[in-house]
Short mmCIF file of C-alpha atoms in Angstrom, two decimals:
data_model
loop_
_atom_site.label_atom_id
_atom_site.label_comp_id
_atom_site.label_asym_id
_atom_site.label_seq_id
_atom_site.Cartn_x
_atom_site.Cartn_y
_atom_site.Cartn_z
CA UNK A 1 371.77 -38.85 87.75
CA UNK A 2 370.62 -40.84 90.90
CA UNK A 3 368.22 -43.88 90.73
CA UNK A 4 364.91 -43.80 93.06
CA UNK A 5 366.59 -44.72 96.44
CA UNK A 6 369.15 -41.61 96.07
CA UNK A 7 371.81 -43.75 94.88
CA UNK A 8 374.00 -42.13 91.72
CA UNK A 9 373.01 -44.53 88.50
CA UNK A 10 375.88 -46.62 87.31
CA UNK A 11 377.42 -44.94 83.84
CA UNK A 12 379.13 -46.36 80.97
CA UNK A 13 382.30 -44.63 82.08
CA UNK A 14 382.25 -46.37 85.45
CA UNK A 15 382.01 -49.19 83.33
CA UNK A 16 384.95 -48.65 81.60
CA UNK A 17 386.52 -47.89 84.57
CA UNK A 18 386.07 -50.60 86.13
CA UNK A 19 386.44 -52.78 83.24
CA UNK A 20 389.96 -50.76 82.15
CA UNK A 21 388.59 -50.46 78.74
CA UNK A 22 387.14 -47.11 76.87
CA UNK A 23 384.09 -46.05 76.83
CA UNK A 24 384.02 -46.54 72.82
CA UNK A 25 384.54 -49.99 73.71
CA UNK A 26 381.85 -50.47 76.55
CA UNK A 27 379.30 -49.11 73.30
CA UNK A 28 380.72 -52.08 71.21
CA UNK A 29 379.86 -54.38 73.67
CA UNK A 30 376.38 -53.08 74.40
CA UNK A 31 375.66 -53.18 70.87
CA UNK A 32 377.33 -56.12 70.09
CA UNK A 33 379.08 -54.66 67.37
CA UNK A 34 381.69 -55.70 65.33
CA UNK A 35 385.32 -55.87 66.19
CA UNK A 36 384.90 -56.61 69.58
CA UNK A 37 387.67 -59.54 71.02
CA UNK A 38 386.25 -62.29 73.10
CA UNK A 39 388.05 -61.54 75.92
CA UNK A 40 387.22 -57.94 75.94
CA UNK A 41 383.14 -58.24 75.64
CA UNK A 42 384.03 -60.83 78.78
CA UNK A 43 385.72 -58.13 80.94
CA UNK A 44 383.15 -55.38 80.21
CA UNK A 45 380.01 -57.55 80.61
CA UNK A 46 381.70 -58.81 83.57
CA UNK A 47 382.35 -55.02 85.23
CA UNK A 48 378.47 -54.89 83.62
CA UNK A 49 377.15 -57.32 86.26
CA UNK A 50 379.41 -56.33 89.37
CA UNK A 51 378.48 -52.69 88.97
CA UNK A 52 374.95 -53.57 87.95
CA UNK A 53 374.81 -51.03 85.04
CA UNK A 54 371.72 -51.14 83.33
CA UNK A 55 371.83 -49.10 79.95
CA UNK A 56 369.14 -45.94 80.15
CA UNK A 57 366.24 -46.58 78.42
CA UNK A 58 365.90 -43.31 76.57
CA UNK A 59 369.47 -42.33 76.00
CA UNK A 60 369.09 -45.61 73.83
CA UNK A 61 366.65 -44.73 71.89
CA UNK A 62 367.98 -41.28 71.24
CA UNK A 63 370.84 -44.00 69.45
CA UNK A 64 368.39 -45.35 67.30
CA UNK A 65 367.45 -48.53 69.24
CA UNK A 66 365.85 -49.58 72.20
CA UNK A 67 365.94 -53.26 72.54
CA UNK A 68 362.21 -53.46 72.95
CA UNK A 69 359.99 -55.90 70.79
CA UNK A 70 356.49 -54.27 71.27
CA UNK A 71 353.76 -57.32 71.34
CA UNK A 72 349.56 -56.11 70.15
CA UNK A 73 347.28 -58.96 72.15
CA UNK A 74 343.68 -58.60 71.59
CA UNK A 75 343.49 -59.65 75.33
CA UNK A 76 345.33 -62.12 77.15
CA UNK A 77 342.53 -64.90 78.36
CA UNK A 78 342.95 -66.97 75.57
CA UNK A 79 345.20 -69.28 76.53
CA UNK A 80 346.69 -69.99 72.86
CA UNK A 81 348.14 -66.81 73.09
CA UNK A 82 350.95 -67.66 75.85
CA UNK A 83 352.08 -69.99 73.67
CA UNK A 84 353.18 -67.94 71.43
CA UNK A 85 354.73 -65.55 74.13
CA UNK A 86 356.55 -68.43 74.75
CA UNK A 87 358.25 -68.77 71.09
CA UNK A 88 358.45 -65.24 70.67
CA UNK A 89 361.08 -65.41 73.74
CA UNK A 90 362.71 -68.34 73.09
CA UNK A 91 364.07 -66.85 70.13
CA UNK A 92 365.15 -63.54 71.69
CA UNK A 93 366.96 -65.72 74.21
CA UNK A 94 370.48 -64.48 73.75
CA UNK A 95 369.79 -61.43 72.76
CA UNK A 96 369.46 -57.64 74.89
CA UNK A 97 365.95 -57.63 73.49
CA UNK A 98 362.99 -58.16 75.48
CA UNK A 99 359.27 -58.00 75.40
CA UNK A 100 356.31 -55.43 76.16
CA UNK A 101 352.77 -56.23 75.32
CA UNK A 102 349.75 -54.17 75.13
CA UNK A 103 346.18 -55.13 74.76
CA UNK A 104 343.91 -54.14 71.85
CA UNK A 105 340.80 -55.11 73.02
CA UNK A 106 337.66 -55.43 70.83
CA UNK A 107 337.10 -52.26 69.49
CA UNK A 108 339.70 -50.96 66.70
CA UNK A 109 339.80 -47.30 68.49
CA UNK A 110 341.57 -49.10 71.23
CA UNK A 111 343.61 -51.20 69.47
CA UNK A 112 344.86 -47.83 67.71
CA UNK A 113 345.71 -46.34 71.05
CA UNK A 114 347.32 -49.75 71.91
CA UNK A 115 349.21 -49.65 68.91
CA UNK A 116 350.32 -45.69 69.10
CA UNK A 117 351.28 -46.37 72.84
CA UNK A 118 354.13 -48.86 71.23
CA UNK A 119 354.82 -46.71 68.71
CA UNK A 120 356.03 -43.68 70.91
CA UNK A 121 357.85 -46.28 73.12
CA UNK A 122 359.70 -46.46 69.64
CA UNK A 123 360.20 -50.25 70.03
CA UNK A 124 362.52 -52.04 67.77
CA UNK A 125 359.83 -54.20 66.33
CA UNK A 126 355.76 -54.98 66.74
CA UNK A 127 354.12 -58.03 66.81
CA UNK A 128 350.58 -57.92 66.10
CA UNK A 129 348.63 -60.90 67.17
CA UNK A 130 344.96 -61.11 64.78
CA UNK A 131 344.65 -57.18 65.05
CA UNK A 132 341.30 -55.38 64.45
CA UNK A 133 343.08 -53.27 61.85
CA UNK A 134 342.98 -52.07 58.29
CA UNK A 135 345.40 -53.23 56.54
CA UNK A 136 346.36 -49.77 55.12
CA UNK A 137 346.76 -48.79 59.13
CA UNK A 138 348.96 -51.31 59.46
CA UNK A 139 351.23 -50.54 56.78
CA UNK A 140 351.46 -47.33 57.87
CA UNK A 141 352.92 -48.62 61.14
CA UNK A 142 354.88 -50.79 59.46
CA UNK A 143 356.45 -48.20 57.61
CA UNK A 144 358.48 -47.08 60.94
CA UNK A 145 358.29 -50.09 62.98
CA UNK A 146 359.51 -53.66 61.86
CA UNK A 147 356.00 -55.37 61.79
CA UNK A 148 355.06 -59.14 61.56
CA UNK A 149 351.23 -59.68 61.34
CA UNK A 150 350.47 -63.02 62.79
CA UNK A 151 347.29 -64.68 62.15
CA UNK A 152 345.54 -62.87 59.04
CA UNK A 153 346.53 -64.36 55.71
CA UNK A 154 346.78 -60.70 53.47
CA UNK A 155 349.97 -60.43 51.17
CA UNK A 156 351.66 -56.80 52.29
CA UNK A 157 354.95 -55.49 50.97
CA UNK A 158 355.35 -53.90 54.07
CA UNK A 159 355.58 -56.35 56.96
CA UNK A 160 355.29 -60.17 57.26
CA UNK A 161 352.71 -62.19 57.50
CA UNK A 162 352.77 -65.62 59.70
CA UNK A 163 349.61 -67.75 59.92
CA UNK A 164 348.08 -70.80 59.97
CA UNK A 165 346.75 -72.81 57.17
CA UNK A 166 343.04 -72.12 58.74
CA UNK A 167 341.59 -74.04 56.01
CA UNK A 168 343.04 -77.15 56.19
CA UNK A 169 342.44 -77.25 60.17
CA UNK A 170 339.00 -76.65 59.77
CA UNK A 171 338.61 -79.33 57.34
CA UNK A 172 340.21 -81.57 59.11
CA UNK A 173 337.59 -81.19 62.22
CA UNK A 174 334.82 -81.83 59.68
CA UNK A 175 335.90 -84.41 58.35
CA UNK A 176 336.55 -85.97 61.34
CA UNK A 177 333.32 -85.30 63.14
CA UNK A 178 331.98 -87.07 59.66
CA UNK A 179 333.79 -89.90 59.34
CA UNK A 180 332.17 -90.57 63.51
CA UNK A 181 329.37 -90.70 61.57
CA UNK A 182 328.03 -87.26 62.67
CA UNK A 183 325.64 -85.22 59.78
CA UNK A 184 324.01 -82.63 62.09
CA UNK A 185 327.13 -80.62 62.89
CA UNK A 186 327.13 -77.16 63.89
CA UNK A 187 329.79 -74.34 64.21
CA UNK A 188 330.46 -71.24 66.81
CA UNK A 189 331.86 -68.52 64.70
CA UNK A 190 333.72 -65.16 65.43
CA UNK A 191 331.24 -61.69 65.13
CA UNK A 192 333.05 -60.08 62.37
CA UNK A 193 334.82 -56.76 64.32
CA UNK A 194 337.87 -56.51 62.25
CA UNK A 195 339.06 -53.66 59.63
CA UNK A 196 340.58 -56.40 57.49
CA UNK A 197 339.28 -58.39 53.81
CA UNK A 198 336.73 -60.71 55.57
CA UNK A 199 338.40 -62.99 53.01
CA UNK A 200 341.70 -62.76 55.21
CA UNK A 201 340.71 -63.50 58.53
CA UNK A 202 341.22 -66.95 60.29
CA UNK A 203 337.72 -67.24 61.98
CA UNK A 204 336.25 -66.76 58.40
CA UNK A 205 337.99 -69.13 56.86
CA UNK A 206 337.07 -71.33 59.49
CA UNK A 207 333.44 -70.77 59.45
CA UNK A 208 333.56 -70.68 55.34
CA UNK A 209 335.33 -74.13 55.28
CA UNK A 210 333.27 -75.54 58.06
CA UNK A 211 330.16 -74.54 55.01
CA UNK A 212 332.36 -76.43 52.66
CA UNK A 213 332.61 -79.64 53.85
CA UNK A 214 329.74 -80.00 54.65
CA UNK A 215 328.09 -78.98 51.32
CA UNK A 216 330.62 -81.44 49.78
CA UNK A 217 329.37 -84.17 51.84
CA UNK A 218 325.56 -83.58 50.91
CA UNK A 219 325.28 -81.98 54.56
CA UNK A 220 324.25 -78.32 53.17
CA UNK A 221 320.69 -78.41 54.45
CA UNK A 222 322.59 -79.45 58.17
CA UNK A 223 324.45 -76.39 58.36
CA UNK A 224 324.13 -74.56 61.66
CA UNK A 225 326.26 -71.55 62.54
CA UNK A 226 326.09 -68.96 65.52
CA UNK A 227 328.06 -66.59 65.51
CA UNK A 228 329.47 -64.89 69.02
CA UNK A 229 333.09 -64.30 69.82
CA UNK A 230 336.31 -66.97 70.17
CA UNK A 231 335.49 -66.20 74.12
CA UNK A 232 334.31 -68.78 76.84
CA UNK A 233 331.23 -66.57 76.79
CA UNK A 234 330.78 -66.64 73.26
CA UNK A 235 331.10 -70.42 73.22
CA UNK A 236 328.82 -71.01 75.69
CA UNK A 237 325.71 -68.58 74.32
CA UNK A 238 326.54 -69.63 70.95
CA UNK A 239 326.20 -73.84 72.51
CA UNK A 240 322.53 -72.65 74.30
CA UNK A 241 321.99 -70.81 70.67
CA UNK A 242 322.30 -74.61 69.31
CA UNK A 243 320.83 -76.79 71.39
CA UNK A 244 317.90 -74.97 71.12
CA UNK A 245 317.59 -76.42 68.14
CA UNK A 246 315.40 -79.09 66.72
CA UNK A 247 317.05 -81.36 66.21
CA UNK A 248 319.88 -80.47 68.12
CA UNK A 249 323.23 -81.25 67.11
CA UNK A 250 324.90 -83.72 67.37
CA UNK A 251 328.54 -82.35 67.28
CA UNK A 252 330.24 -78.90 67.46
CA UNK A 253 333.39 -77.66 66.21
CA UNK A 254 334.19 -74.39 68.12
CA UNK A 255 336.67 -72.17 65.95
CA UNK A 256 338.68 -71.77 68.94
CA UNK A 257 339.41 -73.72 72.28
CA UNK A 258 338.55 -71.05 74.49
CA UNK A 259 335.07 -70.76 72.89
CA UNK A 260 334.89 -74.98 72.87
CA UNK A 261 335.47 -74.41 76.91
CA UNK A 262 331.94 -72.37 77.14
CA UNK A 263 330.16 -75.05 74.86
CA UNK A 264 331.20 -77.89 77.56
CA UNK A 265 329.56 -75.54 80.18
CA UNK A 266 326.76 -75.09 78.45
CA UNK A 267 326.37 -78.62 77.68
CA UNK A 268 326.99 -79.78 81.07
CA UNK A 269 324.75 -77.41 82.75
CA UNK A 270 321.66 -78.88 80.19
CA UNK A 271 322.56 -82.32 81.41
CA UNK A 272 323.94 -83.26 78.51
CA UNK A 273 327.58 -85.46 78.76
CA UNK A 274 330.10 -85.47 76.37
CA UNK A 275 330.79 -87.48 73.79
CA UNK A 276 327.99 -89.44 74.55
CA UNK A 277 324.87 -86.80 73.77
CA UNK A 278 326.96 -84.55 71.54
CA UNK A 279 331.15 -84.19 70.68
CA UNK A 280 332.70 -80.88 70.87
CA UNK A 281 335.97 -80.19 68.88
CA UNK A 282 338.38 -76.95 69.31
CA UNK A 283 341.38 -74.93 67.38
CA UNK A 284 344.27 -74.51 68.75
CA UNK A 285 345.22 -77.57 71.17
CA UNK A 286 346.16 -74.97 74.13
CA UNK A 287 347.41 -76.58 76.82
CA UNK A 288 344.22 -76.82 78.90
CA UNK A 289 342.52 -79.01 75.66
CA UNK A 290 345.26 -81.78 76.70
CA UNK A 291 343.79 -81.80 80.83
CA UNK A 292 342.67 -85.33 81.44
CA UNK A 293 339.43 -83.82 83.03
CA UNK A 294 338.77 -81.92 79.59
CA UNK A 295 340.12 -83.90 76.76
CA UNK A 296 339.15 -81.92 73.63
CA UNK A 297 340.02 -82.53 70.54
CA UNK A 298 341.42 -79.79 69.04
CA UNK A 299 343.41 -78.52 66.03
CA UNK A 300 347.29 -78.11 66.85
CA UNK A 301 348.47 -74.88 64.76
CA UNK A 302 351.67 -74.89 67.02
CA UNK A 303 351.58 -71.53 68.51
CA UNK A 304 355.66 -72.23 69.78
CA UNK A 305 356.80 -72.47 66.03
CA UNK A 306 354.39 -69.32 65.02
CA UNK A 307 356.15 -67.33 68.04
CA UNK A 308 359.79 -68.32 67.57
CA UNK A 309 359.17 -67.35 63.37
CA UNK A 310 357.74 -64.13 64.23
CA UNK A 311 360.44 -63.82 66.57
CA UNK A 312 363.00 -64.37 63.66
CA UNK A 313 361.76 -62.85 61.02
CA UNK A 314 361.20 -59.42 63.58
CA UNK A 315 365.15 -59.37 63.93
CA UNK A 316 365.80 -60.20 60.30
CA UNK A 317 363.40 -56.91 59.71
CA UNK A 318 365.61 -54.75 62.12
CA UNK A 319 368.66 -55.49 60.42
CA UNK A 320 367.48 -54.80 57.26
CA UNK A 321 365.84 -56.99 55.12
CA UNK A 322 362.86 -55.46 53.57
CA UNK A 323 361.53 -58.13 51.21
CA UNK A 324 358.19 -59.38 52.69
CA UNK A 325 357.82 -63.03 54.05
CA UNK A 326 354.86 -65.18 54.16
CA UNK A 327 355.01 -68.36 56.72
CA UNK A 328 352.32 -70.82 56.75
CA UNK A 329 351.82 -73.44 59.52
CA UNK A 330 350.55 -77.20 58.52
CA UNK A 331 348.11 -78.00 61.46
CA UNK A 332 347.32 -81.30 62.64
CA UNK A 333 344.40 -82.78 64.46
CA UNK A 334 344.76 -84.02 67.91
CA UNK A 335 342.10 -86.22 69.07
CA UNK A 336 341.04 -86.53 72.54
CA UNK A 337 337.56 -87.80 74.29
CA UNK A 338 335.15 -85.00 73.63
CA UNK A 339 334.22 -86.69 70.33
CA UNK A 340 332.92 -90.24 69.60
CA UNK A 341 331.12 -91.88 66.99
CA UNK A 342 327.14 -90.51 66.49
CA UNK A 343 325.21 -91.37 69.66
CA UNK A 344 322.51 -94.19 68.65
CA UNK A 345 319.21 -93.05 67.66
#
């Protein structure tokens, strides 16, 4: 077989060749089974990088693996979501595995196609980042594919779930924004477009704890929510929706940073400054939060840790293990200059 440019592709048996091994033991090495002498994995990767062999995709998976960890992203503008690229890699560090991602988009007939795309890729594994889906659909999928669910809180038998502890982050925002002193505090919530228990979902949770507190703290009749997306455009129509208001608010807590980036715009643009006229809060504490020129306080649910589990629990899944496994992050609040206490008057 020749590669692109006319040149013959490198085989395993050139490999061996080269290496002065068999081919049986070029496999071992490429699979990294078992039996395979130090020195001997040495020469063959060795003849592996001088040769530059690169093992054919498909002849792979006609073994029964790829190497391919398939990765469902709604989109990729949020910028929580590298984060957890980033742990999701750091754990596969070391190993012939490596990542594809696909985008689901906002409509659950995409997401399928997303989905079915790295399903006849047959990757090793699928990561699926606050999917649109029913739970039953992903099951199914699971059912083939090694699946970890991050971000929705369900119990499944059939893949694992790894999440944040959404409402102990949001209550630690309201509370905060309280203890400033702030009582008119409103909320930018997440249009419901998802196939899973409402129950389930982070932004839910969110907006339901948000309620909460605020009931708890005689603050029920206070309660302001719009709901738009976790997008910079949903935060900043869903900030206009609010300051429209009479009164206004005084504080915000945006259920996710991205969103809390549109409420500063919006803010801004009414000639409003920040924290002095009204604090905004965030979730998430993405990297852009911590900017000096930005400053929002925001809830750390420490994306790095959420990648690297899902990571590890993915190869656990590959080589067997079938009981399910729940992992919950503890989030923390990160202060920063977009809040201060309750402007006077």
């Amino acid at each position: 077989m020749a590669t692109r440019d006319g040149r013959r592709r490198v085989t395993i048996a050139d490999v061996a060749g080269h290496a002065q091994v068999s081919t049986t033991a070029v496999s071992k090495v490429l699979r990294n089974a078992y039996g395979v002498s130090p020195a001997m994995r040495d020469r063959v990767k060795l003849a592996i990088d001088e040769l530059g062999y690169r093992p054919h995709a498909g002849a792979r998976a006609m073994r029964g693996r790829t190497f391919t960890i398939g990765v469902l992203l709604p989109h990729i503008r949020n910028p929580f979501f590298p984060e957890i690229l980033d742990g999701l890699t750091k754990q596969l560090g070391g190993t012939d595995y490596q990542v594809i991602i696909v985008q689901g988009g906002t409509d659950p007939k995409t997401e399928t196609r997303a989905i079915d795309a790295l399903v006849d890729r047959q990757v090793d594994g699928a990561l699926m980042v606050a999917p649109l889906s029913s739970k039953a659909r992903l099951e199914q999928v699971a059912a083939g594919t090694p699946t970890v669910v991050l971000g929705r809180h369900e119990k499944s038998a059939a893949y694992d779930s790894v999440f944040d502890d959404d409402d102990a982050g949001a209550e630690l925002v309201v509370e905060h924004l309280i203890a400033l002193g702030h009582r008119r505090i409103a909320h930018i919530a997440q249009k419901d477009g998802s196939l899973g228990r409402a129950a389930e979902l982070l932004h839910t949770i969110r907006a339901a704890t948000y309620e909460r507190v605020m009931r708890e703290h005689g603050l029920g009749d206070e309660i302001a929510v719009a709901t738009t997306s976790y997008a910079e455009e949903g935060g900043y129509q869903g900030a206009l929706q609010l300051l429209a208001r009479s009164p206004r608010p005084t504080a915000i807590f945006a259920g996710a940073d991205l969103a809390a980036f549109g409420a500063l715009a919006a803010i801004h643009e009414a000639g409003l400054t920040v924290p002095a006229d009204m604090s905004v809060a965030g979730y998430d504490n993405t990297r852009l939060a911590a900017l000096a020129n930005v400053s929002l306080t925001s809830v750390d649910q420490d994306g790095v840790i959420m990648g690297r589990t899902a990571g590890r629990l993915l190869l656990e899944r590959i080589e067997g293990r079938t009981a399910s496994v729940r992992f919950s992050v503890n989030p923390t609040l990160v202060p920063r200059r977009s809040t201060g206490p309750l402007p006077p008057g």
